[in-house]
JSON list of C-alpha atoms in Angstrom, two decimals:
[
{"chain": "H", "resi": 1, "resn": "MET", "atom": "CA", "xyz": [-0.17, -0.03, 0.08]},
{"chain": "H", "resi": 2, "resn": "MET", "atom": "CA", "xyz": [1.01, 3.42, -1.02]},
{"chain": "H", "resi": 3, "resn": "LYS", "atom": "CA", "xyz": [1.45, 6.61, 0.96]},
{"chain": "H", "resi": 4, "resn": "ILE", "atom": "CA", "xyz": [1.35, 9.53, -1.51]},
{"chain": "H", "resi": 5, "resn": "LEU", "atom": "CA", "xyz": [1.58, 13.63, -0.89]},
{"chain": "H", "resi": 6, "resn": "LEU", "atom": "CA", "xyz": [0.93, 16.06, -3.49]},
{"chain": "H", "resi": 7, "resn": "ALA", "atom": "CA", "xyz": [1.95, 19.05, -3.72]},
{"chain": "H", "resi": 8, "resn": "ASP", "atom": "CA", "xyz": [0.77, 21.75, -6.21]},
{"chain": "H", "resi": 9, "resn": "ASP", "atom": "CA", "xyz": [-0.38, 25.54, -5.54]},
{"chain": "H", "resi": 10, "resn": "HIS", "atom": "CA", "xyz": [-3.68, 25.09, -7.49]},
{"chain": "H", "resi": 11, "resn": "PHE", "atom": "CA", "xyz": [-6.72, 23.72, -4.88]},
{"chain": "H", "resi": 12, "resn": "LEU", "atom": "CA", "xyz": [-8.59, 22.69, -8.26]},
{"chain": "H", "resi": 13, "resn": "VAL", "atom": "CA", "xyz": [-5.49, 20.02, -9.35]},
{"chain": "H", "resi": 14, "resn": "LEU", "atom": "CA", "xyz": [-5.03, 18.77, -5.73]},
{"chain": "H", "resi": 15, "resn": "ASP", "atom": "CA", "xyz": [-8.82, 17.60, -4.96]},
{"chain": "H", "resi": 16, "resn": "GLY", "atom": "CA", "xyz": [-8.97, 16.17, -8.36]},
{"chain": "H", "resi": 17, "resn": "LEU", "atom": "CA", "xyz": [-5.63, 14.47, -8.01]},
{"chain": "H", "resi": 18, "resn": "GLU", "atom": "CA", "xyz": [-6.97, 13.29, -4.53]},
{"chain": "H", "resi": 19, "resn": "VAL", "atom": "CA", "xyz": [-10.45, 12.05, -6.16]},
{"chain": "H", "resi": 20, "resn": "LEU", "atom": "CA", "xyz": [-8.32, 10.27, -8.60]},
{"chain": "H", "resi": 21, "resn": "LEU", "atom": "CA", "xyz": [-6.12, 8.54, -6.30]},
{"chain": "H", "resi": 22, "resn": "SER", "atom": "CA", "xyz": [-8.55, 7.76, -3.94]},
{"chain": "H", "resi": 23, "resn": "THR", "atom": "CA", "xyz": [-9.88, 4.95, -6.62]},
{"chain": "H", "resi": 24, "resn": "PHE", "atom": "CA", "xyz": [-6.68, 3.03, -6.80]},
{"chain": "H", "resi": 25, "resn": "GLU", "atom": "CA", "xyz": [-6.59, -0.23, -4.64]},
{"chain": "H", "resi": 26, "resn": "PHE", "atom": "CA", "xyz": [-3.14, 0.37, -3.93]},
{"chain": "H", "resi": 27, "resn": "VAL", "atom": "CA", "xyz": [-3.25, 3.88, -2.40]},
{"chain": "H", "resi": 28, "resn": "GLU", "atom": "CA", "xyz": [-3.72, 3.77, 1.49]},
{"chain": "H", "resi": 29, "resn": "LYS", "atom": "CA", "xyz": [-3.19, 7.56, 2.20]},
{"chain": "H", "resi": 30, "resn": "THR", "atom": "CA", "xyz": [-2.93, 11.17, 0.47]},
{"chain": "H", "resi": 31, "resn": "GLU", "atom": "CA", "xyz": [-1.87, 14.46, 1.61]},
{"chain": "H", "resi": 32, "resn": "SER", "atom": "CA", "xyz": [-1.41, 17.23, -0.12]},
{"chain": "H", "resi": 33, "resn": "VAL", "atom": "CA", "xyz": [0.40, 20.28, 0.18]},
{"chain": "H", "resi": 34, "resn": "LEU", "atom": "CA", "xyz": [-0.02, 24.18, -1.55]},
{"chain": "H", "resi": 35, "resn": "ASN", "atom": "CA", "xyz": [3.66, 25.52, -0.82]},
{"chain": "H", "resi": 36, "resn": "TYR", "atom": "CA", "xyz": [7.07, 24.76, -0.25]},
{"chain": "H", "resi": 37, "resn": "ILE", "atom": "CA", "xyz": [7.24, 25.55, 4.31]},
{"chain": "H", "resi": 38, "resn": "GLU", "atom": "CA", "xyz": [4.09, 22.75, 3.89]},
{"chain": "H", "resi": 39, "resn": "LEU", "atom": "CA", "xyz": [5.99, 20.46, 1.94]},
{"chain": "H", "resi": 40, "resn": "LYS", "atom": "CA", "xyz": [8.87, 20.57, 4.43]},
{"chain": "H", "resi": 41, "resn": "GLU", "atom": "CA", "xyz": [7.19, 20.44, 7.39]},
{"chain": "H", "resi": 42, "resn": "ILE", "atom": "CA", "xyz": [5.13, 17.68, 6.84]},
{"chain": "H", "resi": 43, "resn": "LEU", "atom": "CA", "xyz": [8.11, 15.79, 5.18]},
{"chain": "H", "resi": 44, "resn": "LYS", "atom": "CA", "xyz": [9.83, 15.80, 8.64]},
{"chain": "H", "resi": 45, "resn": "GLU", "atom": "CA", "xyz": [6.78, 14.63, 10.46]},
{"chain": "H", "resi": 46, "resn": "GLU", "atom": "CA", "xyz": [6.16, 11.29, 8.04]},
{"chain": "H", "resi": 47, "resn": "SER", "atom": "CA", "xyz": [7.32, 9.59, 5.43]},
{"chain": "H", "resi": 48, "resn": "TYR", "atom": "CA", "xyz": [5.93, 8.98, 2.37]},
{"chain": "H", "resi": 49, "resn": "ASP", "atom": "CA", "xyz": [6.23, 6.54, -0.86]},
{"chain": "H", "resi": 50, "resn": "ILE", "atom": "CA", "xyz": [5.81, 8.85, -3.40]},
{"chain": "H", "resi": 51, "resn": "LEU", "atom": "CA", "xyz": [5.82, 12.86, -3.93]},
{"chain": "H", "resi": 52, "resn": "LEU", "atom": "CA", "xyz": [3.87, 14.07, -7.06]},
{"chain": "H", "resi": 53, "resn": "LEU", "atom": "CA", "xyz": [5.52, 17.85, -7.21]},
{"chain": "H", "resi": 54, "resn": "ASP", "atom": "CA", "xyz": [4.61, 20.24, -9.56]},
{"chain": "H", "resi": 55, "resn": "ILE", "atom": "CA", "xyz": [7.78, 21.62, -11.66]},
{"chain": "H", "resi": 56, "resn": "HIS", "atom": "CA", "xyz": [6.37, 25.29, -11.27]},
{"chain": "H", "resi": 57, "resn": "PHE", "atom": "CA", "xyz": [5.49, 24.86, -7.46]},
{"chain": "H", "resi": 58, "resn": "GLY", "atom": "CA", "xyz": [4.49, 28.37, -6.37]},
{"chain": "H", "resi": 59, "resn": "LYS", "atom": "CA", "xyz": [7.08, 30.38, -6.23]},
{"chain": "H", "resi": 60, "resn": "HIS", "atom": "CA", "xyz": [9.56, 27.57, -6.18]},
{"chain": "H", "resi": 61, "resn": "ASP", "atom": "CA", "xyz": [11.25, 25.37, -8.79]},
{"chain": "H", "resi": 62, "resn": "GLY", "atom": "CA", "xyz": [10.71, 22.38, -8.38]},
{"chain": "H", "resi": 63, "resn": "ARG", "atom": "CA", "xyz": [14.05, 21.06, -10.31]},
{"chain": "H", "resi": 64, "resn": "LYS", "atom": "CA", "xyz": [16.24, 23.58, -7.81]},
{"chain": "H", "resi": 65, "resn": "ILE", "atom": "CA", "xyz": [14.30, 22.66, -4.72]},
{"chain": "H", "resi": 66, "resn": "ILE", "atom": "CA", "xyz": [14.27, 18.43, -5.21]},
{"chain": "H", "resi": 67, "resn": "GLY", "atom": "CA", "xyz": [17.63, 18.11, -4.04]},
{"chain": "H", "resi": 68, "resn": "GLU", "atom": "CA", "xyz": [16.80, 19.77, -0.45]},
{"chain": "H", "resi": 69, "resn": "ILE", "atom": "CA", "xyz": [13.77, 17.28, -0.49]},
{"chain": "H", "resi": 70, "resn": "LYS", "atom": "CA", "xyz": [15.73, 14.35, -1.06]},
{"chain": "H", "resi": 71, "resn": "GLN", "atom": "CA", "xyz": [17.81, 15.11, 1.91]},
{"chain": "H", "resi": 72, "resn": "ILE", "atom": "CA", "xyz": [14.71, 15.00, 3.85]},
{"chain": "H", "resi": 73, "resn": "ALA", "atom": "CA", "xyz": [13.47, 12.28, 2.79]},
{"chain": "H", "resi": 74, "resn": "PRO", "atom": "CA", "xyz": [16.25, 9.90, 0.72]},
{"chain": "H", "resi": 75, "resn": "GLU", "atom": "CA", "xyz": [14.03, 6.87, 0.15]},
{"chain": "H", "resi": 76, "resn": "MET", "atom": "CA", "xyz": [10.49, 8.70, -1.08]},
{"chain": "H", "resi": 77, "resn": "LYS", "atom": "CA", "xyz": [10.05, 8.81, -5.27]},
{"chain": "H", "resi": 78, "resn": "ILE", "atom": "CA", "xyz": [9.38, 12.43, -6.64]},
{"chain": "H", "resi": 79, "resn": "ILE", "atom": "CA", "xyz": [7.38, 12.24, -9.76]},
{"chain": "H", "resi": 80, "resn": "ALA", "atom": "CA", "xyz": [6.97, 15.74, -11.72]},
{"chain": "H", "resi": 81, "resn": "LEU", "atom": "CA", "xyz": [3.51, 16.62, -12.58]},
{"chain": "H", "resi": 82, "resn": "THR", "atom": "CA", "xyz": [3.24, 19.64, -14.49]},
{"chain": "H", "resi": 83, "resn": "SER", "atom": "CA", "xyz": [1.57, 20.85, -17.46]},
{"chain": "H", "resi": 84, "resn": "HIS", "atom": "CA", "xyz": [4.82, 21.82, -19.38]},
{"chain": "H", "resi": 85, "resn": "ALA", "atom": "CA", "xyz": [5.65, 19.51, -22.45]},
{"chain": "H", "resi": 86, "resn": "ASP", "atom": "CA", "xyz": [8.88, 21.21, -23.91]},
{"chain": "H", "resi": 87, "resn": "SER", "atom": "CA", "xyz": [11.58, 19.47, -24.25]},
{"chain": "H", "resi": 88, "resn": "VAL", "atom": "CA", "xyz": [13.75, 21.84, -22.50]},
{"chain": "H", "resi": 89, "resn": "THR", "atom": "CA", "xyz": [11.89, 21.66, -19.47]},
{"chain": "H", "resi": 90, "resn": "ILE", "atom": "CA", "xyz": [11.82, 17.84, -19.68]},
{"chain": "H", "resi": 91, "resn": "LYS", "atom": "CA", "xyz": [15.15, 17.32, -20.24]},
{"chain": "H", "resi": 92, "resn": "SER", "atom": "CA", "xyz": [16.39, 19.69, -17.39]},
{"chain": "H", "resi": 93, "resn": "SER", "atom": "CA", "xyz": [13.85, 17.92, -15.10]},
{"chain": "H", "resi": 94, "resn": "ILE", "atom": "CA", "xyz": [15.24, 14.51, -15.60]},
{"chain": "H", "resi": 95, "resn": "ASN", "atom": "CA", "xyz": [18.31, 15.91, -14.95]},
{"chain": "H", "resi": 96, "resn": "ALA", "atom": "CA", "xyz": [17.34, 17.55, -11.97]},
{"chain": "H", "resi": 97, "resn": "GLY", "atom": "CA", "xyz": [16.69, 14.16, -10.96]},
{"chain": "H", "resi": 98, "resn": "PHE", "atom": "CA", "xyz": [12.86, 13.04, -11.34]},
{"chain": "H", "resi": 99, "resn": "ASP", "atom": "CA", "xyz": [12.05, 9.77, -10.88]},
{"chain": "H", "resi": 100, "resn": "GLY", "atom": "CA", "xyz": [9.51, 9.96, -13.53]},
{"chain": "H", "resi": 101, "resn": "TYR", "atom": "CA", "xyz": [7.43, 12.42, -15.41]},
{"chain": "H", "resi": 102, "resn": "LEU", "atom": "CA", "xyz": [4.17, 13.20, -15.94]},
{"chain": "H", "resi": 103, "resn": "LEU", "atom": "CA", "xyz": [1.60, 15.64, -17.69]},
{"chain": "H", "resi": 104, "resn": "LYS", "atom": "CA", "xyz": [-1.22, 16.80, -15.89]},
{"chain": "H", "resi": 105, "resn": "ILE", "atom": "CA", "xyz": [-3.87, 16.03, -19.68]},
{"chain": "H", "resi": 106, "resn": "ASP", "atom": "CA", "xyz": [-2.15, 12.58, -18.68]},
{"chain": "H", "resi": 107, "resn": "SER", "atom": "CA", "xyz": [-4.59, 9.54, -18.17]},
{"chain": "H", "resi": 108, "resn": "ARG", "atom": "CA", "xyz": [-5.53, 7.93, -15.03]},
{"chain": "H", "resi": 109, "resn": "GLU", "atom": "CA", "xyz": [-3.95, 4.85, -17.08]},
{"chain": "H", "resi": 110, "resn": "GLU", "atom": "CA", "xyz": [-0.63, 6.51, -17.16]},
{"chain": "H", "resi": 111, "resn": "ILE", "atom": "CA", "xyz": [-0.35, 7.89, -13.51]},
{"chain": "H", "resi": 112, "resn": "GLU", "atom": "CA", "xyz": [-1.54, 4.57, -12.32]},
{"chain": "H", "resi": 113, "resn": "LYS", "atom": "CA", "xyz": [1.43, 3.10, -14.45]},
{"chain": "H", "resi": 114, "resn": "ALA", "atom": "CA", "xyz": [3.98, 5.67, -13.25]},
{"chain": "H", "resi": 115, "resn": "LEU", "atom": "CA", "xyz": [3.25, 5.33, -9.41]},
{"chain": "H", "resi": 116, "resn": "LYS", "atom": "CA", "xyz": [3.95, 1.05, -9.32]},
{"chain": "H", "resi": 117, "resn": "VAL", "atom": "CA", "xyz": [6.87, 1.68, -11.70]},
{"chain": "H", "resi": 118, "resn": "VAL", "atom": "CA", "xyz": [8.67, 4.32, -9.42]},
{"chain": "H", "resi": 119, "resn": "THR", "atom": "CA", "xyz": [7.85, 2.43, -6.18]},
{"chain": "H", "resi": 120, "resn": "ASN", "atom": "CA", "xyz": [9.97, -0.34, -7.90]},
{"chain": "H", "resi": 121, "resn": "ASP", "atom": "CA", "xyz": [12.68, 1.70, -8.72]},
{"chain": "H", "resi": 122, "resn": "GLY", "atom": "CA", "xyz": [12.08, 2.00, -12.15]},
{"chain": "H", "resi": 123, "resn": "GLN", "atom": "CA", "xyz": [11.64, 5.36, -13.93]},
{"chain": "H", "resi": 124, "resn": "TYR", "atom": "CA", "xyz": [8.46, 6.46, -15.59]},
{"chain": "H", "resi": 125, "resn": "PHE", "atom": "CA", "xyz": [8.11, 9.08, -18.65]},
{"chain": "H", "resi": 126, "resn": "SER", "atom": "CA", "xyz": [4.23, 9.25, -20.03]},
{"chain": "H", "resi": 127, "resn": "PRO", "atom": "CA", "xyz": [4.25, 8.95, -23.96]},
{"chain": "H", "resi": 128, "resn": "LYS", "atom": "CA", "xyz": [4.02, 12.63, -24.17]},
{"chain": "H", "resi": 129, "resn": "THR", "atom": "CA", "xyz": [7.66, 12.75, -23.04]},
{"chain": "H", "resi": 130, "resn": "GLN", "atom": "CA", "xyz": [9.37, 9.70, -24.00]},
{"chain": "H", "resi": 131, "resn": "GLN", "atom": "CA", "xyz": [11.09, 11.39, -26.98]},
{"chain": "H", "resi": 132, "resn": "ALA", "atom": "CA", "xyz": [12.65, 13.87, -25.67]},
{"chain": "H", "resi": 133, "resn": "PHE", "atom": "CA", "xyz": [14.14, 11.58, -22.58]},
{"chain": "H", "resi": 134, "resn": "PHE", "atom": "CA", "xyz": [15.18, 9.13, -25.48]},
{"chain": "H", "resi": 135, "resn": "GLU", "atom": "CA", "xyz": [16.87, 12.32, -27.27]},
{"chain": "H", "resi": 136, "resn": "MET", "atom": "CA", "xyz": [18.67, 13.33, -24.50]},
{"chain": "H", "resi": 137, "resn": "ASN", "atom": "CA", "xyz": [20.25, 9.85, -23.57]},
{"chain": "H", "resi": 138, "resn": "ALA", "atom": "CA", "xyz": [21.03, 9.75, -26.93]},
{"chain": "H", "resi": 139, "resn": "SER", "atom": "CA", "xyz": [22.85, 12.75, -27.12]},
{"chain": "H", "resi": 140, "resn": "ARG", "atom": "CA", "xyz": [25.25, 12.01, -24.05]},
{"chain": "H", "resi": 141, "resn": "LYS", "atom": "CA", "xyz": [26.17, 9.21, -25.95]},
{"chain": "H", "resi": 142, "resn": "LYS", "atom": "CA", "xyz": [27.24, 10.87, -28.77]},
{"chain": "H", "resi": 143, "resn": "ILE", "atom": "CA", "xyz": [29.04, 14.07, -26.95]},
{"chain": "H", "resi": 144, "resn": "GLU", "atom": "CA", "xyz": [31.71, 12.87, -24.48]},
{"chain": "H", "resi": 145, "resn": "LEU", "atom": "CA", "xyz": [33.46, 15.44, -22.11]},
{"chain": "H", "resi": 146, "resn": "THR", "atom": "CA", "xyz": [36.28, 15.13, -19.87]},
{"chain": "H", "resi": 147, "resn": "GLU", "atom": "CA", "xyz": [35.55, 15.84, -16.29]},
{"chain": "H", "resi": 148, "resn": "ARG", "atom": "CA", "xyz": [37.35, 19.00, -16.26]},
{"chain": "H", "resi": 149, "resn": "GLU", "atom": "CA", "xyz": [35.47, 20.49, -19.38]},
{"chain": "H", "resi": 150, "resn": "LYS", "atom": "CA", "xyz": [32.35, 19.54, -17.68]},
{"chain": "H", "resi": 151, "resn": "GLU", "atom": "CA", "xyz": [33.28, 21.29, -14.45]},
{"chain": "H", "resi": 152, "resn": "ILE", "atom": "CA", "xyz": [34.26, 24.37, -16.67]},
{"chain": "H", "resi": 153, "resn": "LEU", "atom": "CA", "xyz": [30.91, 24.01, -18.80]},
{"chain": "H", "resi": 154, "resn": "GLN", "atom": "CA", "xyz": [28.96, 23.89, -15.36]},
{"chain": "H", "resi": 155, "resn": "LEU", "atom": "CA", "xyz": [30.69, 27.55, -14.14]},
{"chain": "H", "resi": 156, "resn": "ILE", "atom": "CA", "xyz": [29.64, 28.94, -17.62]},
{"chain": "H", "resi": 157, "resn": "VAL", "atom": "CA", "xyz": [26.52, 27.76, -17.20]},
{"chain": "H", "resi": 158, "resn": "GLN", "atom": "CA", "xyz": [26.19, 29.44, -13.61]},
{"chain": "H", "resi": 159, "resn": "GLU", "atom": "CA", "xyz": [27.47, 32.73, -16.08]},
{"chain": "H", "resi": 160, "resn": "LYS", "atom": "CA", "xyz": [30.88, 32.69, -14.39]},
{"chain": "H", "resi": 161, "resn": "THR", "atom": "CA", "xyz": [33.65, 35.01, -16.05]},
{"chain": "H", "resi": 162, "resn": "THR", "atom": "CA", "xyz": [36.53, 33.18, -17.78]},
{"chain": "H", "resi": 163, "resn": "LYS", "atom": "CA", "xyz": [38.40, 34.61, -14.80]},
{"chain": "H", "resi": 164, "resn": "GLU", "atom": "CA", "xyz": [35.92, 33.71, -12.10]},
{"chain": "H", "resi": 165, "resn": "ILE", "atom": "CA", "xyz": [36.96, 30.20, -13.47]},
{"chain": "H", "resi": 166, "resn": "ALA", "atom": "CA", "xyz": [40.00, 30.47, -13.22]},
{"chain": "H", "resi": 167, "resn": "GLU", "atom": "CA", "xyz": [40.42, 31.86, -9.94]},
{"chain": "H", "resi": 168, "resn": "GLU", "atom": "CA", "xyz": [37.78, 28.82, -8.62]},
{"chain": "H", "resi": 169, "resn": "LEU", "atom": "CA", "xyz": [39.69, 25.97, -10.61]},
{"chain": "H", "resi": 170, "resn": "PHE", "atom": "CA", "xyz": [43.61, 27.46, -10.38]},
{"chain": "H", "resi": 171, "resn": "LEU", "atom": "CA", "xyz": [43.65, 27.76, -13.51]},
{"chain": "H", "resi": 172, "resn": "SER", "atom": "CA", "xyz": [45.27, 30.40, -15.80]},
{"chain": "H", "resi": 173, "resn": "GLU", "atom": "CA", "xyz": [42.52, 32.32, -17.87]},
{"chain": "H", "resi": 174, "resn": "LYS", "atom": "CA", "xyz": [44.29, 31.21, -20.84]},
{"chain": "H", "resi": 175, "resn": "THR", "atom": "CA", "xyz": [43.63, 27.66, -20.23]},
{"chain": "H", "resi": 176, "resn": "ILE", "atom": "CA", "xyz": [40.48, 27.97, -19.15]},
{"chain": "H", "resi": 177, "resn": "GLU", "atom": "CA", "xyz": [39.77, 29.93, -23.11]},
{"chain": "H", "resi": 178, "resn": "THR", "atom": "CA", "xyz": [41.34, 26.97, -24.34]},
{"chain": "H", "resi": 179, "resn": "HIS", "atom": "CA", "xyz": [38.79, 24.44, -22.52]},
{"chain": "H", "resi": 180, "resn": "ARG", "atom": "CA", "xyz": [35.92, 26.51, -23.58]},
{"chain": "H", "resi": 181, "resn": "SER", "atom": "CA", "xyz": [37.04, 26.23, -27.66]},
{"chain": "H", "resi": 182, "resn": "ASN", "atom": "CA", "xyz": [37.28, 22.47, -27.37]},
{"chain": "H", "resi": 183, "resn": "ILE", "atom": "CA", "xyz": [33.78, 22.70, -25.52]},
{"chain": "H", "resi": 184, "resn": "MET", "atom": "CA", "xyz": [32.48, 24.51, -28.08]},
{"chain": "H", "resi": 185, "resn": "GLN", "atom": "CA", "xyz": [34.01, 22.06, -31.02]},
{"chain": "H", "resi": 186, "resn": "LYS", "atom": "CA", "xyz": [32.73, 19.08, -29.54]},
{"chain": "H", "resi": 187, "resn": "LEU", "atom": "CA", "xyz": [29.35, 20.69, -28.92]},
{"chain": "H", "resi": 188, "resn": "ASP", "atom": "CA", "xyz": [28.98, 22.47, -32.59]},
{"chain": "H", "resi": 189, "resn": "VAL", "atom": "CA", "xyz": [28.18, 25.66, -31.71]},
{"chain": "H", "resi": 190, "resn": "LYS", "atom": "CA", "xyz": [29.71, 29.11, -32.31]},
{"chain": "H", "resi": 191, "resn": "ASN", "atom": "CA", "xyz": [29.43, 30.93, -28.92]},
{"chain": "H", "resi": 192, "resn": "ILE", "atom": "CA", "xyz": [28.55, 31.17, -25.17]},
{"chain": "H", "resi": 193, "resn": "ALA", "atom": "CA", "xyz": [25.15, 31.56, -25.94]},
{"chain": "H", "resi": 194, "resn": "GLY", "atom": "CA", "xyz": [24.57, 28.37, -28.20]},
{"chain": "H", "resi": 195, "resn": "MET", "atom": "CA", "xyz": [26.61, 26.24, -25.78]},
{"chain": "H", "resi": 196, "resn": "VAL", "atom": "CA", "xyz": [24.35, 26.85, -22.57]},
{"chain": "H", "resi": 197, "resn": "LYS", "atom": "CA", "xyz": [21.21, 26.24, -24.71]},
{"chain": "H", "resi": 198, "resn": "LYS", "atom": "CA", "xyz": [22.82, 22.90, -26.21]},
{"chain": "H", "resi": 199, "resn": "ALA", "atom": "CA", "xyz": [24.31, 22.07, -22.88]},
{"chain": "H", "resi": 200, "resn": "ILE", "atom": "CA", "xyz": [20.66, 22.32, -20.75]},
{"chain": "H", "resi": 201, "resn": "MET", "atom": "CA", "xyz": [18.85, 21.12, -23.95]},
{"chain": "H", "resi": 202, "resn": "GLN", "atom": "CA", "xyz": [21.26, 17.97, -23.71]},
{"chain": "H", "resi": 203, "resn": "GLY", "atom": "CA", "xyz": [21.42, 17.76, -20.11]},
{"chain": "H", "resi": 204, "resn": "LEU", "atom": "CA", "xyz": [25.17, 17.89, -19.51]},
{"chain": "H", "resi": 205, "resn": "VAL", "atom": "CA", "xyz": [24.77, 20.28, -16.97]},
{"chain": "H", "resi": 206, "resn": "ASN", "atom": "CA", "xyz": [23.15, 20.66, -13.84]},
{"chain": "H", "resi": 207, "resn": "ILE", "atom": "CA", "xyz": [19.87, 23.92, -13.72]}
]
């Protein structure tokens, strides 16, 4: 039997999900929270098997708070539940560490499948999101960056300057520029903006 926590800042969404989940024989209990403060408080008081988390949870981005949530409840599985079907959001969410990705327009059957799959340590992505997932995996295999290149790419995405990166990594600015040039060549881009966009699209960095 599962205990499921719902985190969304819309009453109608929460009400609809609670009604739906109550029809699943394997769901023992559901609870709902409307904001991040409530979410953290309830997780410290009680354990849940699965959290259905809205990507845009009020003022918070689910991709940025998932790390803290996993620290509070490391055993709990987290499924993104959102209305965003664009590849950038899907890929960055997968990269952030979600165990599954559902759209709010997905069917009852898809939600049921997702709950069962992630509970058994699998990952679940609804049919409408799977193409982006497979594209990301394929892209990762094609582009091979060294650990140093990945480190520098991550700092570039964080808007660090060449000087700041050099100081942080104890390298010369010329060395950073050489690495940046190599990264751009591997990603097949012409400028920093293109590098950042492609890195995010292909899940090469954490955002």
